[in-house]
């Protein structure tokens, strides 16, 4: 009779790992130093990790992804490049275009935000390298061993990337608008010609600015999905850049106006960039926010495809 | 390779662990047998598998035979990894996306553009007041000032003003069909007196002012000579046009034509119907003129693609006291690209898929070297072939050949297939000469090769795939997109296509440019600021510079 009871109460030596790592209280703030232990234990004992509350697991995975992204070579360079490329091309466009007289028909806000067409390429590089790079180095196996819930690891990676890109693109868009505000009057975009200085106090301009920031984050998410699906950063960058840049080229060639309009309504870049328009809204093929929603649809589709393949395939 | 670089390479080789270095040392020490092998190789002996290993490790890798082995090694790598399928894939997407570009239905089923005697697409539409001339003869007419009206849109008042290339004058027409030969002297809206024949030939005449201005055409057999005079006394010969096969009986008389008016609107350039009107004095006829009355009508049935009438602006002629007043729209000129062409496809439209094919090859070019960095294969490659510049050259040779083949196959299929689809959908397509079509097709092959090599160089410089692909696409495709999509105005757009690698796409331009036709010769409508081969040379310059940078960095850096 003694032996079964002894079994039921395990000896102290067989006690589970220290309480601080195995059974944290929900809501307890986690010191950063705990993370490696948690990950290691999670790797060794997947059932234990699964037993954690889902939000906590996600928070830890997010922290891990953020650490990886923060410490990877090139991330900060890429984020800086995103800001500089966006604001730089915007400034160049603002300086290169002239408005000699009133009613020259240019959309000043959109002009100042031209750089987003280049900045998105940097967002693509960042996301493709962050996702696809793990496959190249084998890091993906470590990641998935540490966070066995593949959906969790994937969500965390997408969220960390989207957060980083949101930060950089906010700086990029604000920089572009500031450059436009300073440069455009010199190119003839003066109040006398019907162009007040660019200001976030102006409703459509604010919408264009917020929309451009979201646009860049959505492009990064699109890349996360594609890169997870194709697992090779260069190919992922090629596919996403193709999706973004080929549709507008095709639209130019299709000689039928109805088809042109239809293509502009479904293509990720032309539809998504409709959110930048502040003039001629009635001539847009798709309303601003609807256009951004079209891009969001592409991103969601790519993310779902990536998630499905990530769950199904060996890493 | 310079002596310094060779030394550096040798030092690197010594620092590298692994069998290849050992092999090289053995080859150096063991001496004679290897040397004999090298001598045999230099005589042109074909290498077999065993020899290749030893020979590659030593200085025998130099020379033409060594380079051939290098190319073979790169070719083997290229063919044994899955990536090589990207080259045929590039050709395939070039064709498929090209077909997508011509997928829209519904053009006018009218048998295509009229063709001029030179085979080019032409507009042959004007208001023609004519009689029949049998055999030789001449016509002389005084021509008054040219006036014009532009349609203002619904509900407005017609805007006065004559188009720069509105034409009024006398003409001899070889036949009734559209695109038949002609010779004419005319007064234009803003370009003075001209003599033109067979659509593409244009000669400026003297500056003549005043109401006494007269024009004359003299027909002698198949030759027609044009004259102009400011006073009816002193005549200037403008030139003689030879119209081969001109029939004995021709129609000749007075004509007026006006192309559409280009107007700058907020949304870009718009086109509005416009007519021109001119008053002629009583024509003096000499020679075999038939009948005794003037017949008037719109030649060609309508105003063509570059001119048009509206509800309020119509063509016609009136005769009073011998003077004839003629109003007309249309143009007698070659068709140029952009809005004056109307809905139609061009060869560059059929080649739109080359952007997709290019993207695939850029990925292939970048990955062909960045994958070696990722897997560490680059260390094996450079240990086996210490001449780093030659390794890069061998890679470039294999990649460039594959890319050019893909481009040639893709373009050679896309153009005829696109034309076939275009005809099936009842779209017009702008005819081009065989030489132009060959230039666009072969140019696509060169474009693909240069882009793939640019990506290869970017891959060596950046050593990571995604940045390399994106850098090349952002340098090659994005400027073209910004320049042609109407985001930027024409000035900055043209500078983009002069200065960036996107200038290379000029090699695909087939739409023609004529000084005597006012067209929208801007990137938005397919016109590059540089001539085709000059544009390709810009891209080649970028590729060369990137290749030099890549070679220098590859030699200098550790792997």
PDB file of N, CA, C and O in Angstrom, chain B residues 227-281:
ATOM      1  N   UNK B 227       5.801  73.277-107.387  1.00  0.00           N
ATOM      2  CA  UNK B 227       6.329  74.641-107.427  1.00  0.00           C
ATOM      3  C   UNK B 227       5.529  75.502-106.469  1.00  0.00           C
ATOM      4  O   UNK B 227       4.367  75.213-106.181  1.00  0.00           O
ATOM      5  N   UNK B 228       6.155  76.578-106.022  1.00  0.00           N
ATOM      6  CA  UNK B 228       5.434  77.557-105.209  1.00  0.00           C
ATOM      7  C   UNK B 228       5.899  78.938-105.609  1.00  0.00           C
ATOM      8  O   UNK B 228       7.036  79.128-106.043  1.00  0.00           O
ATOM      9  N   UNK B 229       5.008  79.921-105.466  1.00  0.00           N
ATOM     10  CA  UNK B 229       5.346  81.288-105.849  1.00  0.00           C
ATOM     11  C   UNK B 229       4.636  82.253-104.917  1.00  0.00           C
ATOM     12  O   UNK B 229       3.508  82.010-104.497  1.00  0.00           O
ATOM     13  N   UNK B 230       5.316  83.377-104.599  1.00  0.00           N
ATOM     14  CA  UNK B 230       4.691  84.371-103.746  1.00  0.00           C
ATOM     15  C   UNK B 230       3.918  85.410-104.536  1.00  0.00           C
ATOM     16  O   UNK B 230       3.099  86.116-103.977  1.00  0.00           O
ATOM     17  N   UNK B 231       4.179  85.468-105.853  1.00  0.00           N
ATOM     18  CA  UNK B 231       3.531  86.539-106.625  1.00  0.00           C
ATOM     19  C   UNK B 231       2.946  86.053-107.938  1.00  0.00           C
ATOM     20  O   UNK B 231       2.402  86.838-108.707  1.00  0.00           O
ATOM     21  N   UNK B 232       3.060  84.760-108.233  1.00  0.00           N
ATOM     22  CA  UNK B 232       2.540  84.247-109.491  1.00  0.00           C
ATOM     23  C   UNK B 232       3.486  84.497-110.642  1.00  0.00           C
ATOM     24  O   UNK B 232       3.194  84.125-111.782  1.00  0.00           O
ATOM     25  N   UNK B 233       4.612  85.120-110.413  1.00  0.00           N
ATOM     26  CA  UNK B 233       5.577  85.411-111.479  1.00  0.00           C
ATOM     27  C   UNK B 233       6.864  84.615-111.266  1.00  0.00           C
ATOM     28  O   UNK B 233       7.332  83.923-112.146  1.00  0.00           O
ATOM     29  N   UNK B 234       7.435  84.739-110.071  1.00  0.00           N
ATOM     30  CA  UNK B 234       8.672  84.041-109.763  1.00  0.00           C
ATOM     31  C   UNK B 234       8.340  82.731-109.058  1.00  0.00           C
ATOM     32  O   UNK B 234       7.702  82.749-108.000  1.00  0.00           O
ATOM     33  N   UNK B 235       8.785  81.638-109.647  1.00  0.00           N
ATOM     34  CA  UNK B 235       8.423  80.319-109.104  1.00  0.00           C
ATOM     35  C   UNK B 235       9.645  79.622-108.526  1.00  0.00           C
ATOM     36  O   UNK B 235      10.729  79.705-109.067  1.00  0.00           O
ATOM     37  N   UNK B 236       9.449  78.905-107.413  1.00  0.00           N
ATOM     38  CA  UNK B 236      10.492  78.099-106.797  1.00  0.00           C
ATOM     39  C   UNK B 236      10.133  76.629-106.977  1.00  0.00           C
ATOM     40  O   UNK B 236       8.978  76.252-106.734  1.00  0.00           O
ATOM     41  N   UNK B 237      11.079  75.828-107.432  1.00  0.00           N
ATOM     42  CA  UNK B 237      10.830  74.384-107.560  1.00  0.00           C
ATOM     43  C   UNK B 237      11.033  73.728-106.206  1.00  0.00           C
ATOM     44  O   UNK B 237      12.087  73.893-105.585  1.00  0.00           O
ATOM     45  N   UNK B 238      10.019  73.023-105.729  1.00  0.00           N
ATOM     46  CA  UNK B 238      10.113  72.372-104.425  1.00  0.00           C
ATOM     47  C   UNK B 238      10.740  70.994-104.536  1.00  0.00           C
ATOM     48  O   UNK B 238      11.402  70.518-103.626  1.00  0.00           O
ATOM     49  N   UNK B 239      10.501  70.325-105.656  1.00  0.00           N
ATOM     50  CA  UNK B 239      11.059  68.986-105.800  1.00  0.00           C
ATOM     51  C   UNK B 239      10.236  68.183-106.775  1.00  0.00           C
ATOM     52  O   UNK B 239       9.177  68.613-107.215  1.00  0.00           O
ATOM     53  N   UNK B 240      10.753  67.013-107.122  1.00  0.00           N
ATOM     54  CA  UNK B 240      10.050  66.118-108.033  1.00  0.00           C
ATOM     55  C   UNK B 240       9.848  64.776-107.343  1.00  0.00           C
ATOM     56  O   UNK B 240      10.798  64.200-106.806  1.00  0.00           O
ATOM     57  N   UNK B 241       8.613  64.336-107.312  1.00  0.00           N
ATOM     58  CA  UNK B 241       8.312  63.037-106.714  1.00  0.00           C
ATOM     59  C   UNK B 241       8.121  62.027-107.834  1.00  0.00           C
ATOM     60  O   UNK B 241       7.425  62.311-108.809  1.00  0.00           O
ATOM     61  N   UNK B 242       8.759  60.888-107.683  1.00  0.00           N
ATOM     62  CA  UNK B 242       8.565  59.813-108.658  1.00  0.00           C
ATOM     63  C   UNK B 242       7.590  58.811-108.060  1.00  0.00           C
ATOM     64  O   UNK B 242       7.850  58.245-107.004  1.00  0.00           O
ATOM     65  N   UNK B 243       6.447  58.621-108.706  1.00  0.00           N
ATOM     66  CA  UNK B 243       5.446  57.677-108.205  1.00  0.00           C
ATOM     67  C   UNK B 243       5.422  56.474-109.131  1.00  0.00           C
ATOM     68  O   UNK B 243       4.795  56.514-110.189  1.00  0.00           O
ATOM     69  N   UNK B 244       6.114  55.392-108.757  1.00  0.00           N
ATOM     70  CA  UNK B 244       6.188  54.233-109.661  1.00  0.00           C
ATOM     71  C   UNK B 244       4.797  53.639-109.875  1.00  0.00           C
ATOM     72  O   UNK B 244       4.017  53.524-108.932  1.00  0.00           O
ATOM     73  N   UNK B 245       4.493  53.321-111.126  1.00  0.00           N
ATOM     74  CA  UNK B 245       3.213  52.688-111.435  1.00  0.00           C
ATOM     75  C   UNK B 245       2.049  53.653-111.423  1.00  0.00           C
ATOM     76  O   UNK B 245       0.888  53.225-111.318  1.00  0.00           O
ATOM     77  N   UNK B 246       2.322  54.962-111.499  1.00  0.00           N
ATOM     78  CA  UNK B 246       1.221  55.936-111.520  1.00  0.00           C
ATOM     79  C   UNK B 246       0.385  55.705-112.787  1.00  0.00           C
ATOM     80  O   UNK B 246       0.916  55.736-113.898  1.00  0.00           O
ATOM     81  N   UNK B 247      -0.914  55.438-112.638  1.00  0.00           N
ATOM     82  CA  UNK B 247      -1.719  55.166-113.846  1.00  0.00           C
ATOM     83  C   UNK B 247      -1.870  56.425-114.701  1.00  0.00           C
ATOM     84  O   UNK B 247      -1.646  57.538-114.234  1.00  0.00           O
ATOM     85  N   UNK B 248      -2.258  56.185-115.960  1.00  0.00           N
ATOM     86  CA  UNK B 248      -2.395  57.315-116.883  1.00  0.00           C
ATOM     87  C   UNK B 248      -3.501  58.239-116.411  1.00  0.00           C
ATOM     88  O   UNK B 248      -3.374  59.452-116.433  1.00  0.00           O
ATOM     89  N   UNK B 249      -4.602  57.631-115.951  1.00  0.00           N
ATOM     90  CA  UNK B 249      -5.731  58.433-115.488  1.00  0.00           C
ATOM     91  C   UNK B 249      -5.691  58.527-113.971  1.00  0.00           C
ATOM     92  O   UNK B 249      -5.714  57.508-113.281  1.00  0.00           O
ATOM     93  N   UNK B 250      -5.606  59.742-113.447  1.00  0.00           N
ATOM     94  CA  UNK B 250      -5.546  59.932-111.998  1.00  0.00           C
ATOM     95  C   UNK B 250      -6.560  60.997-111.604  1.00  0.00           C
ATOM     96  O   UNK B 250      -7.072  61.733-112.442  1.00  0.00           O
ATOM     97  N   UNK B 251      -6.829  61.027-110.288  1.00  0.00           N
ATOM     98  CA  UNK B 251      -7.651  62.112-109.775  1.00  0.00           C
ATOM     99  C   UNK B 251      -6.718  63.159-109.165  1.00  0.00           C
ATOM    100  O   UNK B 251      -5.742  62.822-108.500  1.00  0.00           O
ATOM    101  N   UNK B 252      -7.035  64.414-109.414  1.00  0.00           N
ATOM    102  CA  UNK B 252      -6.196  65.478-108.893  1.00  0.00           C
ATOM    103  C   UNK B 252      -7.072  66.671-108.567  1.00  0.00           C
ATOM    104  O   UNK B 252      -8.180  66.802-109.103  1.00  0.00           O
ATOM    105  N   UNK B 253      -6.604  67.525-107.667  1.00  0.00           N
ATOM    106  CA  UNK B 253      -7.398  68.693-107.323  1.00  0.00           C
ATOM    107  C   UNK B 253      -6.961  69.307-106.017  1.00  0.00           C
ATOM    108  O   UNK B 253      -5.775  69.287-105.661  1.00  0.00           O
ATOM    109  N   UNK B 254      -7.946  69.854-105.280  1.00  0.00           N
ATOM    110  CA  UNK B 254      -7.674  70.604-104.059  1.00  0.00           C
ATOM    111  C   UNK B 254      -7.972  69.721-102.847  1.00  0.00           C
ATOM    112  O   UNK B 254      -8.858  68.871-102.900  1.00  0.00           O
ATOM    113  N   UNK B 255      -7.224  69.932-101.765  1.00  0.00           N
ATOM    114  CA  UNK B 255      -7.527  69.151-100.565  1.00  0.00           C
ATOM    115  C   UNK B 255      -7.298  69.983 -99.314  1.00  0.00           C
ATOM    116  O   UNK B 255      -6.491  70.924 -99.305  1.00  0.00           O
ATOM    117  N   UNK B 256      -8.017  69.616 -98.235  1.00  0.00           N
ATOM    118  CA  UNK B 256      -7.804  70.215 -96.919  1.00  0.00           C
ATOM    119  C   UNK B 256      -7.897  69.098 -95.879  1.00  0.00           C
ATOM    120  O   UNK B 256      -8.774  68.229 -95.968  1.00  0.00           O
ATOM    121  N   UNK B 257      -6.996  69.112 -94.922  1.00  0.00           N
ATOM    122  CA  UNK B 257      -7.027  68.121 -93.837  1.00  0.00           C
ATOM    123  C   UNK B 257      -6.551  68.797 -92.564  1.00  0.00           C
ATOM    124  O   UNK B 257      -5.755  69.734 -92.608  1.00  0.00           O
ATOM    125  N   UNK B 258      -7.052  68.323 -91.439  1.00  0.00           N
ATOM    126  CA  UNK B 258      -6.571  68.832 -90.145  1.00  0.00           C
ATOM    127  C   UNK B 258      -6.575  67.703 -89.129  1.00  0.00           C
ATOM    128  O   UNK B 258      -7.596  67.056 -88.932  1.00  0.00           O
ATOM    129  N   UNK B 259      -5.436  67.449 -88.496  1.00  0.00           N
ATOM    130  CA  UNK B 259      -5.454  66.458 -87.411  1.00  0.00           C
ATOM    131  C   UNK B 259      -6.195  67.018 -86.195  1.00  0.00           C
ATOM    132  O   UNK B 259      -6.518  68.204 -86.143  1.00  0.00           O
ATOM    133  N   UNK B 260      -6.456  66.143 -85.227  1.00  0.00           N
ATOM    134  CA  UNK B 260      -7.135  66.570 -84.013  1.00  0.00           C
ATOM    135  C   UNK B 260      -6.289  67.562 -83.242  1.00  0.00           C
ATOM    136  O   UNK B 260      -5.070  67.603 -83.388  1.00  0.00           O
ATOM    137  N   UNK B 261      -6.975  68.329 -82.393  1.00  0.00           N
ATOM    138  CA  UNK B 261      -6.263  69.313 -81.569  1.00  0.00           C
ATOM    139  C   UNK B 261      -5.870  68.665 -80.256  1.00  0.00           C
ATOM    140  O   UNK B 261      -6.714  68.114 -79.563  1.00  0.00           O
ATOM    141  N   UNK B 262      -4.571  68.735 -79.928  1.00  0.00           N
ATOM    142  CA  UNK B 262      -4.112  68.230 -78.633  1.00  0.00           C
ATOM    143  C   UNK B 262      -4.291  69.326 -77.606  1.00  0.00           C
ATOM    144  O   UNK B 262      -3.878  70.462 -77.817  1.00  0.00           O
ATOM    145  N   UNK B 263      -4.968  69.007 -76.524  1.00  0.00           N
ATOM    146  CA  UNK B 263      -5.176  70.004 -75.476  1.00  0.00           C
ATOM    147  C   UNK B 263      -4.714  69.426 -74.153  1.00  0.00           C
ATOM    148  O   UNK B 263      -4.956  68.258 -73.859  1.00  0.00           O
ATOM    149  N   UNK B 264      -4.036  70.255 -73.375  1.00  0.00           N
ATOM    150  CA  UNK B 264      -3.593  69.812 -72.053  1.00  0.00           C
ATOM    151  C   UNK B 264      -4.735  69.982 -71.068  1.00  0.00           C
ATOM    152  O   UNK B 264      -5.223  71.076 -70.843  1.00  0.00           O
ATOM    153  N   UNK B 265      -5.174  68.868 -70.524  1.00  0.00           N
ATOM    154  CA  UNK B 265      -6.211  68.927 -69.502  1.00  0.00           C
ATOM    155  C   UNK B 265      -5.588  68.515 -68.179  1.00  0.00           C
ATOM    156  O   UNK B 265      -4.423  68.132 -68.121  1.00  0.00           O
ATOM    157  N   UNK B 266      -6.372  68.599 -67.134  1.00  0.00           N
ATOM    158  CA  UNK B 266      -5.861  68.237 -65.826  1.00  0.00           C
ATOM    159  C   UNK B 266      -5.389  66.797 -65.773  1.00  0.00           C
ATOM    160  O   UNK B 266      -4.433  66.476 -65.100  1.00  0.00           O
ATOM    161  N   UNK B 267      -6.060  65.923 -66.524  1.00  0.00           N
ATOM    162  CA  UNK B 267      -5.759  64.502 -66.436  1.00  0.00           C
ATOM    163  C   UNK B 267      -4.749  64.055 -67.484  1.00  0.00           C
ATOM    164  O   UNK B 267      -4.580  62.882 -67.716  1.00  0.00           O
ATOM    165  N   UNK B 268      -4.105  65.011 -68.172  1.00  0.00           N
ATOM    166  CA  UNK B 268      -3.150  64.630 -69.208  1.00  0.00           C
ATOM    167  C   UNK B 268      -3.547  65.268 -70.521  1.00  0.00           C
ATOM    168  O   UNK B 268      -4.321  66.223 -70.563  1.00  0.00           O
ATOM    169  N   UNK B 269      -2.986  64.745 -71.617  1.00  0.00           N
ATOM    170  CA  UNK B 269      -3.262  65.321 -72.921  1.00  0.00           C
ATOM    171  C   UNK B 269      -4.575  64.775 -73.467  1.00  0.00           C
ATOM    172  O   UNK B 269      -4.781  63.566 -73.492  1.00  0.00           O
ATOM    173  N   UNK B 270      -5.450  65.679 -73.885  1.00  0.00           N
ATOM    174  CA  UNK B 270      -6.706  65.260 -74.493  1.00  0.00           C
ATOM    175  C   UNK B 270      -6.716  65.645 -75.965  1.00  0.00           C
ATOM    176  O   UNK B 270      -5.924  66.467 -76.410  1.00  0.00           O
ATOM    177  N   UNK B 271      -7.589  65.023 -76.715  1.00  0.00           N
ATOM    178  CA  UNK B 271      -7.676  65.307 -78.140  1.00  0.00           C
ATOM    179  C   UNK B 271      -9.095  65.686 -78.499  1.00  0.00           C
ATOM    180  O   UNK B 271     -10.043  65.047 -78.054  1.00  0.00           O
ATOM    181  N   UNK B 272      -9.240  66.762 -79.285  1.00  0.00           N
ATOM    182  CA  UNK B 272     -10.559  67.247 -79.665  1.00  0.00           C
ATOM    183  C   UNK B 272     -10.640  67.325 -81.185  1.00  0.00           C
ATOM    184  O   UNK B 272      -9.636  67.632 -81.850  1.00  0.00           O
ATOM    185  N   UNK B 273     -11.810  67.056 -81.755  1.00  0.00           N
ATOM    186  CA  UNK B 273     -11.969  67.162 -83.213  1.00  0.00           C
ATOM    187  C   UNK B 273     -11.664  68.584 -83.680  1.00  0.00           C
ATOM    188  O   UNK B 273     -11.975  69.554 -82.986  1.00  0.00           O
ATOM    189  N   UNK B 274     -11.022  68.693 -84.828  1.00  0.00           N
ATOM    190  CA  UNK B 274     -10.689  70.010 -85.371  1.00  0.00           C
ATOM    191  C   UNK B 274     -10.796  69.952 -86.888  1.00  0.00           C
ATOM    192  O   UNK B 274     -10.538  68.909 -87.488  1.00  0.00           O
ATOM    193  N   UNK B 275     -11.202  71.070 -87.481  1.00  0.00           N
ATOM    194  CA  UNK B 275     -11.236  71.163 -88.942  1.00  0.00           C
ATOM    195  C   UNK B 275     -10.442  72.382 -89.370  1.00  0.00           C
ATOM    196  O   UNK B 275     -10.198  73.299 -88.586  1.00  0.00           O
ATOM    197  N   UNK B 276     -10.022  72.368 -90.628  1.00  0.00           N
ATOM    198  CA  UNK B 276      -9.343  73.531 -91.209  1.00  0.00           C
ATOM    199  C   UNK B 276     -10.119  73.955 -92.445  1.00  0.00           C
ATOM    200  O   UNK B 276     -10.780  73.130 -93.095  1.00  0.00           O
ATOM    201  N   UNK B 277     -10.054  75.248 -92.769  1.00  0.00           N
ATOM    202  CA  UNK B 277     -10.751  75.771 -93.926  1.00  0.00           C
ATOM    203  C   UNK B 277      -9.790  76.646 -94.726  1.00  0.00           C
ATOM    204  O   UNK B 277      -9.019  77.411 -94.136  1.00  0.00           O
ATOM    205  N   UNK B 278      -9.845  76.510 -96.047  1.00  0.00           N
ATOM    206  CA  UNK B 278      -9.005  77.354 -96.899  1.00  0.00           C
ATOM    207  C   UNK B 278      -9.812  77.782 -98.120  1.00  0.00           C
ATOM    208  O   UNK B 278     -10.657  77.031 -98.626  1.00  0.00           O
ATOM    209  N   UNK B 279      -9.531  79.005 -98.602  1.00  0.00           N
ATOM    210  CA  UNK B 279     -10.190  79.488 -99.818  1.00  0.00           C
ATOM    211  C   UNK B 279      -9.179  79.479-100.959  1.00  0.00           C
ATOM    212  O   UNK B 279      -8.079  80.022-100.819  1.00  0.00           O
ATOM    213  N   UNK B 280      -9.552  78.809-102.058  1.00  0.00           N
ATOM    214  CA  UNK B 280      -8.662  78.707-103.217  1.00  0.00           C
ATOM    215  C   UNK B 280      -9.185  79.606-104.328  1.00  0.00           C
ATOM    216  O   UNK B 280     -10.398  79.748-104.518  1.00  0.00           O
ATOM    217  N   UNK B 281      -8.263  80.203-105.085  1.00  0.00           N
ATOM    218  CA  UNK B 281      -8.660  80.915-106.280  1.00  0.00           C
ATOM    219  C   UNK B 281      -9.038  79.928-107.386  1.00  0.00           C
ATOM    220  O   UNK B 281      -8.813  78.716-107.235  1.00  0.00           O
TER     221      UNK B 281
END
